[in-house]
Coordinates of C-alpha atoms in Angstrom, one line a residue:
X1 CA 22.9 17.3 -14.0
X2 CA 20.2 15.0 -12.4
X3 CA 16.7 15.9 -14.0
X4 CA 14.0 16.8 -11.1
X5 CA 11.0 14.4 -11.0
X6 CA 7.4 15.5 -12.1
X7 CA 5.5 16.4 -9.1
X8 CA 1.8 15.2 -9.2
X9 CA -1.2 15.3 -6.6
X10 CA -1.9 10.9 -5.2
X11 CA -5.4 10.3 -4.3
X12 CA -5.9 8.9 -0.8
X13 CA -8.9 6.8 0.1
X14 CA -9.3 5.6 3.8
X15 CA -12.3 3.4 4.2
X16 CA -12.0 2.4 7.7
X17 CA -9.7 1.1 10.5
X18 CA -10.3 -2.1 12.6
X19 CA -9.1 -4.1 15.6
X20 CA -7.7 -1.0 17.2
X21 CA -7.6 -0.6 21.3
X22 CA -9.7 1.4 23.6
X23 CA -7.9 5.0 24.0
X24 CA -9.6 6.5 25.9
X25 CA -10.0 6.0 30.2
X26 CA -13.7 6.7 30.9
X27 CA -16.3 4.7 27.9
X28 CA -14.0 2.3 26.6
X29 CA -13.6 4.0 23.0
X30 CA -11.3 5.8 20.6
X31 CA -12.2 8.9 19.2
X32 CA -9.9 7.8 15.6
X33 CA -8.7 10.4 13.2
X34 CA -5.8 9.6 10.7
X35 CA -3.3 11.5 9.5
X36 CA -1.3 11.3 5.8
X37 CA 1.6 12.6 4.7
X38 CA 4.4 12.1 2.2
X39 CA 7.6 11.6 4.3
X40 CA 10.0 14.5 4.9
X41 CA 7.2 16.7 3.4
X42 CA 4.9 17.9 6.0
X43 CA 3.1 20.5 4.6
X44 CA 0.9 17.4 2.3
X45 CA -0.2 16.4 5.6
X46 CA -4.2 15.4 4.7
X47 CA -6.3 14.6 7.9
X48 CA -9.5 12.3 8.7
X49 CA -12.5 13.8 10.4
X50 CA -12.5 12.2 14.1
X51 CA -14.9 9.4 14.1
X52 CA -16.0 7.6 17.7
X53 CA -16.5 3.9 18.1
X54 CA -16.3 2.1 21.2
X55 CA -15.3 -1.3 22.0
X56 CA -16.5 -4.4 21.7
X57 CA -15.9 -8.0 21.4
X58 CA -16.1 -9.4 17.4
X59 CA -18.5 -12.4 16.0
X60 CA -16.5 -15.5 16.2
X61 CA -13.9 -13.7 18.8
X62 CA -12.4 -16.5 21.1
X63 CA -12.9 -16.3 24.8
X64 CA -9.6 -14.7 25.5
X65 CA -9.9 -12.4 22.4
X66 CA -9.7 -8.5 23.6
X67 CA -12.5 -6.3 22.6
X68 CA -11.4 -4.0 20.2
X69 CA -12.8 -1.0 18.1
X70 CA -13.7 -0.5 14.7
X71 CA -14.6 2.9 12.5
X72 CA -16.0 4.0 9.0
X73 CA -13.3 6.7 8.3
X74 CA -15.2 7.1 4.5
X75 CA -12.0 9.6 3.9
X76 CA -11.0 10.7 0.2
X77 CA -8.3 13.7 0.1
X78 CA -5.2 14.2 -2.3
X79 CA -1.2 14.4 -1.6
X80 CA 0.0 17.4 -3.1
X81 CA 3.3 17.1 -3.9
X82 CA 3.9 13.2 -4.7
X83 CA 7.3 12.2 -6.7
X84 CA 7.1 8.5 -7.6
X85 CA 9.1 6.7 -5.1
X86 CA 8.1 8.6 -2.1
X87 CA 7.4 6.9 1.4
X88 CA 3.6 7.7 2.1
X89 CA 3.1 8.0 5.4
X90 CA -0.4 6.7 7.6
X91 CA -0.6 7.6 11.5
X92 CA -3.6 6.4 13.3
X93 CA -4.7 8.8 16.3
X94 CA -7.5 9.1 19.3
X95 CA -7.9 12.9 19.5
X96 CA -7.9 13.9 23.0
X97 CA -9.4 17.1 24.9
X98 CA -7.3 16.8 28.4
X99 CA -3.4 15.6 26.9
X100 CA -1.5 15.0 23.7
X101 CA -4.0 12.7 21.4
X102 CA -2.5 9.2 21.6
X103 CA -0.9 7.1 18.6
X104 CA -3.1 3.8 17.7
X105 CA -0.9 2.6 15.2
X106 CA 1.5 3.8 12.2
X107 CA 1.9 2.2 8.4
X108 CA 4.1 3.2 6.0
X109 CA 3.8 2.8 2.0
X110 CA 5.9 2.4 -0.6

C-alpha cells in the first residue's frame, strides 16, 4: 500500500499586487481582495482584506501606456492542509456590491 503524505500548515505572504485594471464603472478603481487555496481542497481557502486603489498612470509610463492600479495587500495567513506537491492556487478579485465580484487575474504555484 501507498503511504499517505504528512499534511502540514504553508505560510502565505501577499505583499501587494500591481499593474492591475480599473474594475470598477464609476471612480476608475478596483476594490482588490485575493483569494488562496490549495487546488481540489477548498475548504484552505485563506482570503485578503479588500483594499481600494484607484488608477493611475506609472513614473516613466510611455504615452500609450494604460493607467493601471496598484495595492498594499500586507496579507499573512496559513494553508491548512498542504502535502508537498500540491498546486497552490492565487485568484485576484474586485469585490462588488451590485453583481458577482470580477476576476483581475489568476496564478498558480507549484
Amino acid at each position: 500500500p501507498e503511504e499517505a503524505k504528512p499534511t502540514t500548515s504553508l505560510k502565505i505572504q501577499i505583499a501587494s499586487a500591481h499593474g492591475l485594471r480599473s474594475a470598477d464603472l464609476i471612480g476608475n478603481k478596483s476594490d482588490v481582495y485575493v483569494e488562496v487555496e490549495i487546488e481540489g481542497k477548498s475548504d484552505s481557502k485563506v482570503t485578503t482584506a479588500v483594499v481600494t486603489g484607484t488608477a493611475s498612470k506609472k513614473e516613466g509610463a510611455g504615452e500609450n501606456d494604460k493607467n493601471s492600479v496598484d495595492v498594499d495587500l500586507q496579507f499573512v495567513g496559513e494553508l491548512k492542509g498542504y502535502v508537498a506537491g500540491d498546486k497552490i492556487l492565487f485568484t485576484v478579485k474586485d469585490k462588488d456590491c451590485l453583481k458577482s465580484d470580477d476576476s483581475l487575474g489568476k496564478a498558480t504555484v507549484t
